[in-house]
Amino acid sequence: MFQDKQRFREFAVSPAFVLDECSEADVAKALIESKQQREPFYIFDMDEAYRHIQRFKQRMPRVQVFFAMKANHSEMMLKLAIALGVGFDCASPGEINRILKFGVDPTSIIYAVPNKTPEQMIYARISGVKHTTFNTACELYKIKQYWPDAKLLIRIKVESDSVYKLGEKFGCLFETEAVDLLETAASLGLTVIGVAFHVGSGCSSIESYAVGIRHARALFDHEARAGRQMKILDIGGGFYREESTKFDQVSQLITDTLAHLFPDPSVQVIAEPGRYLCEAAFTLYCNINKVKTVMRNDKPLNMVYISDGINGTLRYFETWQNVYKFNDKGRCKENLEDTVLYGPSPDSKDYLEVKLPRCTDQDWLVFDMQGSYTLVFSGRFAGYEIPLIRPIISKKIWAQIKDREIFNSGDFIVSPDLLAPLPSTLPPLLPYHGRTEYSHLVLAD
Ligand SMILES: *Cc1c(COP(=O)(O)O)cnc(C)c1O
C-alpha cells in the first residue's frame, strides 16, 4: 500500500493552470499569501519548457531532438515533449515503460545507455525499441546473443570541460578502440547504424561538440570504405545555461560543423538534450520551519531549517541555481549573510551553505532553475515526501497544444482558483482507537 502510494506520488502532478498572463512568481505569491499552502511546492512553467524546445529546434534545424527523460520525467513535462513531437532518450526499462505507456512509438526511442544486462536488452527488444549504443566488445557479444537485430550506435568518448563528466565511465577511445570495435561488430554480423557521443552534462567547452562530430565523420568514412553505411549521428546532450550566449555559440558551431562535415541530408542527426529543455522551467518554493542565528568567527551565521533538502529534491544544488528570500516584495537580494539551510531529515549532511538576507519563519525561499536532475534524484530518506508540482501555461501556448492527442480534458484547468493549495503530502491518517494486540514496549505515561 505504502509502496503504491509512493509510486503514485512520484508520477502525480496536478492539472496545469491556464492563465492569461500571470507569471510564475505571481502564482507562487498568491498561493503563499493565501496561507493555505503549508508545504514546499514546484511551479512548472510550461511556456518556459516550450520555448526551450522550440529554441533548440530553431537554432539547430538539422538536429532532431530526443529528450533525455532522465533529467525530468514528470508527467506534464513528458506530455509537453510528446505534444511537440520530440523523440526520447531512455536510460532503462523503467523509462521505456513509462514513455510507452503514454503511447509513444518504440521507434521514437533510443536506449542510449551503453551498459545493459541481458534482461534489459530483452525488455527493450520485446518492447519494440530498435536503437541502442555500445562501447565495448563485451557488450557486443551480449548484444549478439540477446538483441542481434538491434541498430547500434558506437559511443565514443569526447574530452570536455563539464560539470558532470561522463567520459570516465562511458565511451570508447576514438584513436585506439573505435575501429576495432566496428570491425568486431561487423564480424559478428551486427548492424552499426551510427556514432554517438556525449560531451558531459553542463558542458562549457563548446569545441568538444566539433571534436565529436569530426571523429564521427572519420568513423563514417571508415565504415563506408568497408562497404558499410552508417546513417545516424547522435551528438548527445550537455547543453545548458541559456542566459549566457553559450547556447548561441554552441548551436552555431554545431550547425556550421555539420554543414561542413555532414552535408549529406540523408544522414540523420539527433541530439539528446536533457538539462537544457527543462532546467529553467521549474522553480521550487520552500517554507521555513525555524531560524536561529549563532556567531561563527565573529560573524553572524543564520541557521534556517526548511522542508526540502539534499535528501529530497536539492541533491545537486548547482552554482547557477540561485536561492532567494521570497516575501511580499518578491525576491530580496540585499544584506546577504552566511546562511546554512538545513533540510528536514535527521542527517547531519543534509544542509546547504548559501548567502541570504536574514529570514523569519514566515518567509519562504525560492530556488531557481530546478527542473533538471532534482525531482528525479530525490530520495525519501526517513519517510519525507517530496514537493508536488503545479504546472502553469499561458492561454496562448495552451491554445496551440491543447488539442494534441496526448492531453485529456483533466490536464488543464481554465479558470483556476489561484489560492487552492496543492494536496497534502502527509500519509493517510490512521486514527488511534486504543491499544492494539501488537503493542510490546510501552513508554511511560
Ligand atoms: C544524461 C544523458 C543525456 C542528457 O544530458 P544533459 O546534460 O542533461 O543534456 C543525453 N544522452 C545521454 C546518453 C545521457 O546519458
Short mmCIF file of C-alpha atoms and ligand atoms in Angstrom, two decimals:
data_model
loop_
_atom_site.label_atom_id
_atom_site.label_comp_id
_atom_site.label_asym_id
_atom_site.label_seq_id
_atom_site.Cartn_x
_atom_site.Cartn_y
_atom_site.Cartn_z
CA MET A 1 0.00 0.00 0.00
CA PHE A 2 2.61 2.48 1.18
CA GLN A 3 4.81 1.50 -1.73
CA ASP A 4 1.97 2.12 -4.17
CA LYS A 5 1.28 5.48 -2.73
CA GLN A 6 4.90 6.48 -3.18
CA ARG A 7 4.87 5.39 -6.80
CA PHE A 8 1.70 7.34 -7.26
CA ARG A 9 3.23 10.45 -5.77
CA GLU A 10 6.26 10.25 -7.96
CA PHE A 11 4.11 10.44 -11.04
CA ALA A 12 1.35 12.63 -9.65
CA VAL A 13 1.03 16.13 -10.97
CA SER A 14 -1.93 18.38 -10.50
CA PRO A 15 -3.57 19.73 -13.67
CA ALA A 16 -1.98 22.75 -15.35
CA PHE A 17 -3.46 26.14 -14.59
CA VAL A 18 -4.24 28.00 -17.79
CA LEU A 19 -3.50 31.68 -17.20
CA ASP A 20 -3.94 34.90 -19.12
CA GLU A 21 -0.58 36.35 -18.39
CA CYS A 22 0.17 35.58 -14.80
CA SER A 23 3.83 34.96 -14.15
CA GLU A 24 5.18 32.02 -12.23
CA ALA A 25 6.11 34.40 -9.37
CA ASP A 26 2.55 35.80 -9.23
CA VAL A 27 1.10 32.31 -8.95
CA ALA A 28 3.51 31.44 -6.17
CA LYS A 29 2.84 34.70 -4.36
CA ALA A 30 -0.91 34.18 -4.42
CA LEU A 31 -0.53 30.65 -3.14
CA ILE A 32 1.87 31.60 -0.36
CA GLU A 33 -0.16 34.62 0.72
CA SER A 34 -3.28 32.50 0.92
CA LYS A 35 -1.57 30.76 3.87
CA GLN A 36 -3.32 27.58 2.74
CA GLN A 37 -0.20 26.13 1.16
CA ARG A 38 2.00 24.93 4.01
CA GLU A 39 4.39 22.63 2.20
CA PRO A 40 7.10 23.28 -0.40
CA PHE A 41 5.97 23.13 -4.00
CA TYR A 42 7.28 23.36 -7.52
CA ILE A 43 5.87 25.60 -10.21
CA PHE A 44 6.39 24.15 -13.67
CA ASP A 45 6.20 26.95 -16.21
CA MET A 46 5.23 25.02 -19.32
CA ASP A 47 5.77 28.08 -21.51
CA GLU A 48 9.40 28.10 -20.48
CA ALA A 49 9.91 24.44 -21.42
CA TYR A 50 8.00 25.04 -24.66
CA ARG A 51 10.30 27.95 -25.53
CA HIS A 52 13.41 25.90 -24.83
CA ILE A 53 12.27 23.01 -27.00
CA GLN A 54 11.35 25.37 -29.85
CA ARG A 55 14.54 27.35 -29.49
CA PHE A 56 16.63 24.19 -29.62
CA LYS A 57 14.91 23.18 -32.85
CA GLN A 58 15.17 26.64 -34.39
CA ARG A 59 18.83 27.12 -33.57
CA MET A 60 19.78 23.70 -34.93
CA PRO A 61 17.32 22.89 -37.73
CA ARG A 62 19.42 19.96 -38.86
CA VAL A 63 19.25 18.28 -35.43
CA GLN A 64 16.29 16.24 -34.22
CA VAL A 65 15.50 16.35 -30.51
CA PHE A 66 15.40 13.18 -28.43
CA PHE A 67 14.63 14.37 -24.90
CA ALA A 68 16.80 12.65 -22.27
CA MET A 69 13.92 11.91 -19.93
CA LYS A 70 16.16 11.02 -17.02
CA ALA A 71 16.56 14.77 -16.44
CA ASN A 72 12.87 15.18 -15.61
CA HIS A 73 10.20 12.55 -16.12
CA SER A 74 7.30 14.41 -14.55
CA GLU A 75 4.05 13.79 -16.32
CA MET A 76 3.36 17.21 -17.81
CA MET A 77 6.96 17.64 -18.95
CA LEU A 78 6.73 14.37 -20.86
CA LYS A 79 3.31 15.19 -22.27
CA LEU A 80 4.56 18.57 -23.47
CA ALA A 81 7.56 16.94 -25.11
CA ILE A 82 5.28 14.40 -26.77
CA ALA A 83 2.92 17.14 -27.93
CA LEU A 84 5.85 18.92 -29.57
CA GLY A 85 6.85 15.80 -31.45
CA VAL A 86 10.24 15.05 -29.96
CA GLY A 87 11.73 11.57 -29.58
CA PHE A 88 13.09 10.14 -26.35
CA ASP A 89 16.41 9.00 -24.97
CA CYS A 90 15.65 6.32 -22.39
CA ALA A 91 18.21 5.06 -19.91
CA SER A 92 16.43 1.98 -18.56
CA PRO A 93 13.45 -0.35 -18.99
CA GLY A 94 11.73 1.80 -16.34
CA GLU A 95 11.91 4.81 -18.63
CA ILE A 96 10.98 2.79 -21.69
CA ASN A 97 7.93 1.51 -19.88
CA ARG A 98 6.93 4.95 -18.69
CA ILE A 99 7.14 6.57 -22.09
CA LEU A 100 5.49 3.66 -23.94
CA LYS A 101 2.54 3.94 -21.56
CA PHE A 102 1.94 7.42 -22.92
CA GLY A 103 1.56 5.86 -26.36
CA VAL A 104 4.94 6.87 -27.77
CA ASP A 105 6.05 4.56 -30.56
CA PRO A 106 9.10 2.47 -29.59
CA THR A 107 10.87 3.51 -32.79
CA SER A 108 10.94 7.07 -31.39
CA ILE A 109 13.15 5.82 -28.56
CA ILE A 110 16.89 5.48 -28.38
CA TYR A 111 18.04 3.31 -25.49
CA ALA A 112 21.22 5.32 -25.19
CA VAL A 113 22.95 3.77 -22.19
CA PRO A 114 25.82 1.53 -23.28
CA ASN A 115 25.63 -0.68 -20.18
CA LYS A 116 22.82 -3.16 -20.37
CA THR A 117 22.12 -6.53 -18.80
CA PRO A 118 20.69 -9.35 -20.94
CA GLU A 119 17.33 -8.86 -19.23
CA GLN A 120 17.30 -5.17 -20.07
CA MET A 121 18.17 -5.90 -23.70
CA ILE A 122 15.39 -8.44 -23.98
CA TYR A 123 12.97 -5.99 -22.38
CA ALA A 124 13.85 -3.32 -24.91
CA ARG A 125 13.72 -5.71 -27.86
CA ILE A 126 10.33 -7.17 -26.96
CA SER A 127 9.04 -3.63 -26.36
CA GLY A 128 9.89 -2.77 -29.96
CA VAL A 129 12.84 -0.47 -29.27
CA LYS A 130 15.35 -0.71 -32.10
CA HIS A 131 18.26 1.59 -31.32
CA THR A 132 20.92 1.40 -28.66
CA THR A 133 24.57 2.22 -28.05
CA PHE A 134 27.68 0.19 -27.19
CA ASN A 135 31.26 0.94 -26.29
CA THR A 136 32.95 -2.37 -25.50
CA ALA A 137 33.45 -5.74 -27.16
CA CYS A 138 31.93 -7.36 -24.10
CA GLU A 139 28.70 -5.54 -24.78
CA LEU A 140 28.77 -6.55 -28.45
CA TYR A 141 28.94 -10.26 -27.56
CA LYS A 142 25.94 -9.84 -25.31
CA ILE A 143 24.02 -7.92 -27.94
CA LYS A 144 24.80 -10.67 -30.44
CA GLN A 145 23.16 -13.16 -28.10
CA TYR A 146 20.20 -11.19 -26.75
CA TRP A 147 19.42 -8.41 -29.22
CA PRO A 148 21.03 -9.39 -32.53
CA ASP A 149 18.73 -7.24 -34.65
CA ALA A 150 19.47 -4.03 -32.70
CA LYS A 151 20.55 -0.95 -34.63
CA LEU A 152 23.74 0.07 -32.87
CA LEU A 153 25.49 3.37 -32.35
CA ILE A 154 29.11 3.26 -31.27
CA ARG A 155 29.60 5.59 -28.33
CA ILE A 156 32.91 7.42 -28.43
CA LYS A 157 34.48 9.39 -25.65
CA VAL A 158 34.94 13.13 -26.13
CA GLU A 159 37.06 15.14 -23.69
CA SER A 160 35.36 18.25 -22.35
CA ASP A 161 35.13 20.73 -19.59
CA SER A 162 31.86 19.69 -17.98
CA VAL A 163 30.26 19.83 -14.58
CA TYR A 164 29.45 16.13 -14.81
CA LYS A 165 31.98 14.28 -16.90
CA LEU A 166 30.72 11.10 -18.49
CA GLY A 167 33.85 10.15 -20.42
CA GLU A 168 35.40 8.30 -17.49
CA LYS A 169 32.50 5.92 -17.42
CA PHE A 170 31.23 5.80 -21.00
CA GLY A 171 32.61 5.87 -24.48
CA CYS A 172 35.43 4.06 -26.26
CA LEU A 173 38.61 5.82 -27.31
CA PHE A 174 38.36 7.16 -30.83
CA GLU A 175 42.08 6.82 -31.53
CA THR A 176 42.71 3.29 -30.30
CA GLU A 177 39.46 1.41 -29.80
CA ALA A 178 36.71 2.58 -32.12
CA VAL A 179 37.83 0.96 -35.37
CA ASP A 180 38.50 -2.39 -33.69
CA LEU A 181 35.04 -2.31 -32.18
CA LEU A 182 33.44 -1.53 -35.53
CA GLU A 183 35.28 -4.49 -37.04
CA THR A 184 34.21 -6.74 -34.18
CA ALA A 185 30.60 -5.69 -34.67
CA ALA A 186 30.85 -6.39 -38.40
CA SER A 187 32.41 -9.82 -37.82
CA LEU A 188 29.51 -10.67 -35.50
CA GLY A 189 27.04 -9.65 -38.21
CA LEU A 190 25.67 -6.78 -36.13
CA THR A 191 24.38 -3.55 -37.65
CA VAL A 192 26.18 -0.39 -36.60
CA ILE A 193 23.98 2.42 -37.80
CA GLY A 194 25.78 5.38 -36.34
CA VAL A 195 28.06 7.17 -33.93
CA ALA A 196 27.10 8.71 -30.58
CA PHE A 197 28.95 10.87 -28.10
CA HIS A 198 28.07 12.87 -25.01
CA VAL A 199 30.36 15.71 -24.00
CA GLY A 200 29.22 15.59 -20.35
CA SER A 201 26.42 17.37 -18.57
CA GLY A 202 26.79 21.11 -18.17
CA CYS A 203 29.45 21.37 -20.86
CA SER A 204 31.25 24.68 -21.14
CA SER A 205 33.89 23.73 -23.72
CA ILE A 206 31.88 24.21 -26.87
CA GLU A 207 34.73 22.98 -29.07
CA SER A 208 34.06 19.48 -27.73
CA TYR A 209 31.00 19.14 -29.95
CA ALA A 210 33.08 19.91 -33.05
CA VAL A 211 35.69 17.36 -31.98
CA GLY A 212 32.97 14.75 -31.52
CA ILE A 213 31.48 15.47 -34.95
CA ARG A 214 34.92 15.29 -36.60
CA HIS A 215 35.64 11.93 -35.01
CA ALA A 216 32.23 10.68 -36.04
CA ARG A 217 32.99 11.74 -39.62
CA ALA A 218 36.17 9.65 -39.58
CA LEU A 219 34.21 6.60 -38.38
CA PHE A 220 31.51 7.11 -41.02
CA ASP A 221 34.31 7.18 -43.59
CA HIS A 222 35.92 4.05 -42.18
CA GLU A 223 32.63 2.19 -42.44
CA ALA A 224 31.98 3.47 -45.96
CA ARG A 225 35.40 2.19 -47.07
CA ALA A 226 34.46 -1.20 -45.65
CA GLY A 227 31.22 -1.11 -47.66
CA ARG A 228 29.01 -0.40 -44.66
CA GLN A 229 26.83 2.66 -44.47
CA MET A 230 26.10 4.48 -41.24
CA LYS A 231 23.03 6.70 -41.09
CA ILE A 232 22.76 8.35 -37.66
CA LEU A 233 24.95 10.87 -35.88
CA ASP A 234 23.99 11.39 -32.24
CA ILE A 235 25.58 14.46 -30.64
CA GLY A 236 24.21 13.72 -27.15
CA GLY A 237 23.31 16.28 -24.52
CA GLY A 238 25.25 18.59 -22.24
CA PHE A 239 23.67 21.88 -23.32
CA TYR A 240 22.92 24.41 -20.61
CA ARG A 241 22.69 27.97 -19.35
CA GLU A 242 20.70 29.94 -21.80
CA GLU A 243 21.23 33.24 -20.03
CA SER A 244 24.78 33.38 -21.31
CA THR A 245 25.41 33.43 -25.03
CA LYS A 246 26.86 29.94 -24.76
CA PHE A 247 23.90 28.23 -26.31
CA ASP A 248 24.00 30.56 -29.31
CA GLN A 249 27.69 29.86 -29.76
CA VAL A 250 27.42 26.14 -29.38
CA SER A 251 24.42 25.80 -31.65
CA GLN A 252 26.13 27.91 -34.31
CA LEU A 253 29.29 25.84 -34.10
CA ILE A 254 27.31 22.61 -34.39
CA THR A 255 25.31 23.91 -37.34
CA ASP A 256 28.45 25.06 -39.15
CA THR A 257 30.40 21.88 -38.41
CA LEU A 258 27.52 19.72 -39.61
CA ALA A 259 27.17 21.74 -42.82
CA HIS A 260 30.87 21.25 -43.44
CA LEU A 261 31.30 17.58 -42.43
CA PHE A 262 27.85 16.09 -42.89
CA PRO A 263 26.39 17.95 -45.87
CA ASP A 264 24.52 14.82 -46.97
CA PRO A 265 20.97 15.36 -45.68
CA SER A 266 20.31 11.63 -45.68
CA VAL A 267 22.41 11.33 -42.51
CA GLN A 268 20.02 11.74 -39.60
CA VAL A 269 21.47 13.95 -36.89
CA ILE A 270 19.98 13.71 -33.43
CA ALA A 271 20.72 15.25 -30.03
CA GLU A 272 19.66 14.13 -26.57
CA PRO A 273 19.26 17.31 -24.55
CA GLY A 274 18.04 16.81 -21.01
CA ARG A 275 19.04 19.66 -18.74
CA TYR A 276 18.62 22.38 -21.38
CA LEU A 277 14.97 21.62 -22.07
CA CYS A 278 13.66 21.52 -18.52
CA GLU A 279 16.05 23.21 -16.12
CA ALA A 280 14.73 26.76 -16.25
CA ALA A 281 11.09 25.71 -16.29
CA PHE A 282 10.83 24.53 -12.69
CA THR A 283 11.06 26.75 -9.62
CA LEU A 284 10.96 25.46 -6.07
CA TYR A 285 9.24 27.42 -3.32
CA CYS A 286 10.10 26.23 0.16
CA ASN A 287 8.71 27.26 3.52
CA ILE A 288 10.88 27.92 6.57
CA ASN A 289 10.20 26.00 9.77
CA LYS A 290 12.52 27.75 12.17
CA VAL A 291 15.52 30.04 12.25
CA LYS A 292 18.30 30.73 14.68
CA THR A 293 21.38 32.91 14.49
CA VAL A 294 24.73 31.98 16.02
CA MET A 295 28.12 33.71 15.90
CA ARG A 296 30.81 31.99 13.83
CA ASN A 297 34.24 33.64 13.55
CA ASP A 298 32.78 36.91 14.85
CA LYS A 299 30.18 36.93 12.11
CA PRO A 300 26.51 36.05 12.31
CA LEU A 301 25.61 32.69 10.83
CA ASN A 302 21.94 32.12 10.19
CA MET A 303 20.64 28.61 10.55
CA VAL A 304 17.47 28.18 8.56
CA TYR A 305 15.50 24.95 8.81
CA ILE A 306 13.47 24.25 5.70
CA SER A 307 11.19 21.49 4.38
CA ASP A 308 13.25 20.20 1.47
CA GLY A 309 16.91 19.29 1.37
CA ILE A 310 19.61 17.22 -0.23
CA ASN A 311 17.78 14.01 0.63
CA GLY A 312 14.72 15.47 -1.05
CA THR A 313 14.98 17.33 -4.34
CA LEU A 314 18.00 19.56 -3.63
CA ARG A 315 20.58 16.83 -4.01
CA TYR A 316 22.83 18.61 -6.51
CA PHE A 317 22.50 22.28 -5.78
CA GLU A 318 24.45 23.99 -8.55
CA THR A 319 26.34 27.25 -8.57
CA TRP A 320 23.93 28.69 -11.13
CA GLN A 321 20.83 27.72 -9.16
CA ASN A 322 20.19 30.77 -7.04
CA VAL A 323 18.17 30.86 -3.86
CA TYR A 324 16.39 33.99 -2.69
CA LYS A 325 14.23 35.04 0.18
CA PHE A 326 10.71 35.43 -1.14
CA ASN A 327 8.27 37.72 0.60
CA ASP A 328 5.52 40.14 -0.28
CA LYS A 329 8.00 42.35 -2.11
CA GLY A 330 9.23 39.46 -4.27
CA ARG A 331 12.83 38.31 -4.25
CA CYS A 332 15.17 40.03 -1.81
CA LYS A 333 18.80 40.21 -2.72
CA GLU A 334 20.12 42.75 -0.19
CA ASN A 335 22.04 42.34 3.07
CA LEU A 336 23.23 38.85 2.37
CA GLU A 337 24.64 36.89 5.29
CA ASP A 338 26.22 33.50 5.68
CA THR A 339 23.39 31.02 5.95
CA VAL A 340 23.08 27.29 6.42
CA LEU A 341 19.92 25.76 5.03
CA TYR A 342 19.13 22.63 6.98
CA GLY A 343 16.87 20.13 5.28
CA PRO A 344 14.24 18.29 7.29
CA SER A 345 15.88 14.87 7.55
CA PRO A 346 17.83 13.63 10.56
CA ASP A 347 21.07 13.53 8.57
CA SER A 348 23.96 15.83 9.51
CA LYS A 349 24.96 16.18 5.85
CA ASP A 350 21.53 17.45 4.88
CA TYR A 351 22.49 21.11 4.59
CA LEU A 352 23.47 23.72 2.01
CA GLU A 353 25.69 26.75 2.53
CA VAL A 354 24.31 29.85 0.86
CA LYS A 355 24.06 33.63 1.20
CA LEU A 356 20.67 35.03 2.13
CA PRO A 357 19.17 38.01 3.86
CA ARG A 358 18.12 37.28 7.41
CA CYS A 359 14.84 35.30 7.39
CA THR A 360 11.98 34.60 9.73
CA ASP A 361 9.83 31.52 9.89
CA GLN A 362 7.17 33.47 7.97
CA ASP A 363 9.34 33.85 4.90
CA TRP A 364 9.60 31.45 2.01
CA LEU A 365 12.63 30.68 -0.12
CA VAL A 366 12.63 30.44 -3.89
CA PHE A 367 15.09 28.24 -5.78
CA ASP A 368 15.58 28.94 -9.48
CA MET A 369 16.48 26.56 -12.30
CA GLN A 370 15.29 23.43 -10.52
CA GLY A 371 13.92 21.47 -13.46
CA SER A 372 16.72 19.02 -14.19
CA TYR A 373 18.18 16.28 -12.03
CA THR A 374 16.21 17.41 -8.97
CA LEU A 375 12.90 15.57 -8.63
CA VAL A 376 14.37 12.53 -10.36
CA PHE A 377 17.22 12.22 -7.88
CA SER A 378 15.12 12.67 -4.80
CA GLY A 379 15.12 10.02 -2.15
CA ARG A 380 12.58 9.59 0.57
CA PHE A 381 15.06 9.07 3.36
CA ALA A 382 13.38 8.90 6.76
CA GLY A 383 9.91 8.95 5.23
CA TYR A 384 9.82 12.51 3.94
CA GLU A 385 7.77 13.11 0.82
CA ILE A 386 8.99 15.37 -1.95
CA PRO A 387 7.24 18.57 -3.03
CA LEU A 388 4.38 18.35 -5.52
CA ILE A 389 4.27 20.20 -8.82
CA ARG A 390 1.86 22.86 -10.04
CA PRO A 391 2.15 23.28 -13.81
CA ILE A 392 1.07 26.58 -15.37
CA ILE A 393 0.66 27.54 -19.01
CA SER A 394 -0.35 30.71 -20.83
CA LYS A 395 -3.58 30.81 -22.83
CA LYS A 396 -1.53 31.47 -25.92
CA ILE A 397 0.61 28.32 -25.76
CA TRP A 398 -2.27 26.27 -24.37
CA ALA A 399 -4.37 27.14 -27.42
CA GLN A 400 -1.62 25.78 -29.63
CA ILE A 401 -1.18 22.44 -27.90
CA LYS A 402 -4.38 21.60 -26.03
CA ASP A 403 -5.91 19.57 -28.84
CA ARG A 404 -2.94 17.26 -29.24
CA GLU A 405 -3.96 13.70 -28.59
CA ILE A 406 -1.65 13.24 -25.63
CA PHE A 407 -3.66 15.64 -23.46
CA ASN A 408 -7.03 14.92 -21.93
CA SER A 409 -9.56 17.34 -20.52
CA GLY A 410 -8.37 16.72 -16.96
CA ASP A 411 -4.90 18.01 -17.78
CA PHE A 412 -5.88 21.68 -17.74
CA ILE A 413 -7.96 23.99 -15.56
CA VAL A 414 -9.04 27.04 -17.47
CA SER A 415 -10.33 29.35 -14.76
CA PRO A 416 -8.22 28.15 -11.87
CA ASP A 417 -8.52 29.15 -8.25
CA LEU A 418 -5.05 30.54 -7.68
CA LEU A 419 -5.43 30.20 -3.94
CA ALA A 420 -6.18 26.48 -3.94
CA PRO A 421 -3.39 24.61 -2.15
CA LEU A 422 -1.76 21.51 -3.58
CA PRO A 423 -2.75 18.20 -1.98
CA SER A 424 -1.02 17.35 1.28
CA THR A 425 1.96 15.03 1.10
CA LEU A 426 1.28 13.55 4.54
CA PRO A 427 0.41 9.85 4.52
CA PRO A 428 -3.21 8.80 5.10
CA LEU A 429 -4.23 9.14 8.75
CA LEU A 430 -4.59 6.01 10.87
CA PRO A 431 -6.62 7.35 13.82
CA TYR A 432 -5.81 5.72 17.14
CA HIS A 433 -8.61 3.69 18.71
CA GLY A 434 -6.85 2.24 21.73
CA ARG A 435 -4.04 -0.28 22.11
CA THR A 436 -3.72 -3.00 19.52
CA GLU A 437 -2.68 -6.53 20.23
CA TYR A 438 0.80 -5.97 18.88
CA SER A 439 1.99 -3.38 21.38
CA HIS A 440 5.18 -4.56 23.06
CA LEU A 441 7.22 -1.92 24.76
CA VAL A 442 5.15 0.94 26.13
CA LEU A 443 6.52 4.33 27.05
CA ALA A 444 5.80 5.73 30.49
CA ASP A 445 2.73 7.93 30.77
C1 LIG B 1 22.24 12.14 -19.38
C2 LIG B 1 22.36 11.94 -20.83
C3 LIG B 1 21.87 12.92 -21.70
C4 LIG B 1 21.33 14.26 -21.24
O1 LIG B 1 22.36 15.05 -20.74
P1 LIG B 1 22.10 16.59 -20.39
O2 LIG B 1 23.41 17.05 -19.86
O3 LIG B 1 21.03 16.63 -19.36
O4 LIG B 1 21.72 17.29 -21.62
C5 LIG B 1 21.91 12.64 -23.06
N1 LIG B 1 22.41 11.47 -23.52
C6 LIG B 1 22.90 10.52 -22.71
C7 LIG B 1 23.43 9.26 -23.30
C8 LIG B 1 22.89 10.71 -21.35
O5 LIG B 1 23.39 9.77 -20.53
#
